[in-house]
GROMACS .gro file of C-alpha atoms in nm:
model
  127
    1UNK     CA    1  -3.544  -4.875   3.518
    2UNK     CA    2  -3.526  -4.521   3.416
    3UNK     CA    3  -3.745  -4.367   3.160
    4UNK     CA    4  -3.593  -4.159   2.889
    5UNK     CA    5  -3.716  -3.806   2.888
    6UNK     CA    6  -3.726  -3.659   2.546
    7UNK     CA    7  -3.620  -3.302   2.521
    8UNK     CA    8  -3.824  -3.065   2.318
    9UNK     CA    9  -3.664  -2.971   1.991
   10UNK     CA   10  -3.574  -2.602   1.983
   11UNK     CA   11  -3.808  -2.397   1.774
   12UNK     CA   12  -3.617  -2.254   1.478
   13UNK     CA   13  -3.601  -1.880   1.508
   14UNK     CA   14  -3.682  -1.673   1.209
   15UNK     CA   15  -3.365  -1.510   1.080
   16UNK     CA   16  -3.339  -1.141   1.141
   17UNK     CA   17  -3.283  -0.956   0.814
   18UNK     CA   18  -2.943  -0.796   0.794
   19UNK     CA   19  -2.971  -0.423   0.747
   20UNK     CA   20  -2.604  -0.357   0.687
   21UNK     CA   21  -2.621  -0.358   0.304
   22UNK     CA   22  -2.922  -0.128   0.324
   23UNK     CA   23  -2.732   0.101   0.560
   24UNK     CA   24  -2.434   0.101   0.327
   25UNK     CA   25  -2.654   0.169   0.028
   26UNK     CA   26  -2.852   0.448   0.194
   27UNK     CA   27  -2.592   0.620   0.410
   28UNK     CA   28  -2.237   0.539   0.301
   29UNK     CA   29  -2.263   0.503  -0.077
   30UNK     CA   30  -2.405   0.852  -0.143
   31UNK     CA   31  -2.120   0.994   0.065
   32UNK     CA   32  -1.863   0.785  -0.125
   33UNK     CA   33  -2.009   0.883  -0.460
   34UNK     CA   34  -2.018   1.253  -0.371
   35UNK     CA   35  -1.661   1.252  -0.238
   36UNK     CA   36  -1.508   0.998  -0.474
   37UNK     CA   37  -1.244   1.238  -0.608
   38UNK     CA   38  -1.144   1.342  -0.256
   39UNK     CA   39  -1.112   0.979  -0.149
   40UNK     CA   40  -0.900   0.890  -0.452
   41UNK     CA   41  -0.678   1.196  -0.397
   42UNK     CA   42  -0.640   1.105  -0.030
   43UNK     CA   43  -0.533   0.751  -0.121
   44UNK     CA   44  -0.288   0.885  -0.379
   45UNK     CA   45  -0.141   1.131  -0.128
   46UNK     CA   46  -0.097   0.853   0.126
   47UNK     CA   47   0.071   0.636  -0.136
   48UNK     CA   48   0.308   0.917  -0.236
   49UNK     CA   49   0.399   0.982   0.127
   50UNK     CA   50   0.470   0.614   0.190
   51UNK     CA   51   0.675   0.595  -0.129
   52UNK     CA   52   0.878   0.899  -0.027
   53UNK     CA   53   0.938   0.744   0.315
   54UNK     CA   54   1.071   0.429   0.152
   55UNK     CA   55   1.285   0.631  -0.091
   56UNK     CA   56   1.436   0.855   0.178
   57UNK     CA   57   1.727   0.616   0.258
   58UNK     CA   58   1.806   0.587  -0.112
   59UNK     CA   59   1.809   0.963  -0.149
   60UNK     CA   60   2.042   0.992   0.149
   61UNK     CA   61   2.277   0.739  -0.009
   62UNK     CA   62   2.262   0.933  -0.333
   63UNK     CA   63   2.353   1.255  -0.153
   64UNK     CA   64   2.643   1.078   0.018
   65UNK     CA   65   2.760   0.948  -0.318
   66UNK     CA   66   2.748   1.300  -0.462
   67UNK     CA   67   2.948   1.435  -0.168
   68UNK     CA   68   3.203   1.157  -0.205
   69UNK     CA   69   3.232   1.222  -0.577
   70UNK     CA   70   3.282   1.594  -0.522
   71UNK     CA   71   3.544   1.536  -0.254
   72UNK     CA   72   3.719   1.283  -0.479
   73UNK     CA   73   3.733   1.539  -0.760
   74UNK     CA   74   3.888   1.801  -0.532
   75UNK     CA   75   4.146   1.571  -0.377
   76UNK     CA   76   4.392   1.363  -0.572
   77UNK     CA   77   4.240   1.019  -0.602
   78UNK     CA   78   4.452   0.732  -0.478
   79UNK     CA   79   4.442   0.418  -0.691
   80UNK     CA   80   4.213   0.152  -0.547
   81UNK     CA   81   4.327  -0.208  -0.518
   82UNK     CA   82   4.242  -0.400  -0.835
   83UNK     CA   83   4.030  -0.665  -0.660
   84UNK     CA   84   3.762  -0.414  -0.547
   85UNK     CA   85   3.533  -0.284  -0.821
   86UNK     CA   86   3.555   0.090  -0.875
   87UNK     CA   87   3.224   0.266  -0.936
   88UNK     CA   88   3.212   0.615  -1.067
   89UNK     CA   89   2.936   0.865  -1.004
   90UNK     CA   90   2.732   0.772  -1.313
   91UNK     CA   91   2.733   0.402  -1.223
   92UNK     CA   92   2.631   0.471  -0.864
   93UNK     CA   93   2.360   0.707  -0.981
   94UNK     CA   94   2.233   0.456  -1.235
   95UNK     CA   95   2.220   0.173  -0.978
   96UNK     CA   96   2.040   0.389  -0.724
   97UNK     CA   97   1.793   0.508  -0.986
   98UNK     CA   98   1.723   0.151  -1.096
   99UNK     CA   99   1.672   0.043  -0.735
  100UNK     CA  100   1.442   0.337  -0.660
  101UNK     CA  101   1.243   0.291  -0.981
  102UNK     CA  102   1.201  -0.079  -0.899
  103UNK     CA  103   1.072   0.009  -0.553
  104UNK     CA  104   0.837   0.272  -0.697
  105UNK     CA  105   0.700   0.019  -0.948
  106UNK     CA  106   0.650  -0.231  -0.666
  107UNK     CA  107   0.462   0.028  -0.460
  108UNK     CA  108   0.254   0.127  -0.765
  109UNK     CA  109   0.159  -0.237  -0.818
  110UNK     CA  110   0.053  -0.267  -0.455
  111UNK     CA  111  -0.151   0.054  -0.484
  112UNK     CA  112  -0.316  -0.064  -0.805
  113UNK     CA  113  -0.398  -0.396  -0.639
  114UNK     CA  114  -0.555  -0.215  -0.344
  115UNK     CA  115  -0.750   0.017  -0.576
  116UNK     CA  116  -0.879  -0.283  -0.774
  117UNK     CA  117  -0.988  -0.455  -0.454
  118UNK     CA  118  -1.156  -0.134  -0.337
  119UNK     CA  119  -1.332  -0.091  -0.671
  120UNK     CA  120  -1.444  -0.454  -0.654
  121UNK     CA  121  -1.590  -0.394  -0.310
  122UNK     CA  122  -1.771  -0.083  -0.435
  123UNK     CA  123  -1.894  -0.283  -0.733
  124UNK     CA  124  -2.035  -0.548  -0.503
  125UNK     CA  125  -2.211  -0.287  -0.293
  126UNK     CA  126  -2.383  -0.102  -0.578
  127UNK     CA  127  -2.724  -0.241  -0.683
   0.00000   0.00000   0.00000
């Protein structure tokens, strides 16, 4: 018969204290607090740039609509078939403005959500 050999139980190691919060508190937080306005302005600038990128196609469509409206005013307009809806310049402009304002509001909500999450993180870091 074989004898069972009992293995020695591993000695629990003492946990090493995590120095990351201390590092954040001592090194990063003073920097963040000193440059808080710059950081907020940077985030706002990024948000504006991204919003403008998303609005660029809408602006191009608006410019095309203006060009079409101007060319339609110069030339004699031919009557459109009754089954297709006819949109004048004001209606096109209104629809594009509504679409762009909806997208801007959506982006603003995303930015506010990100800012709230960032503020929550900063709140958790501060003593």
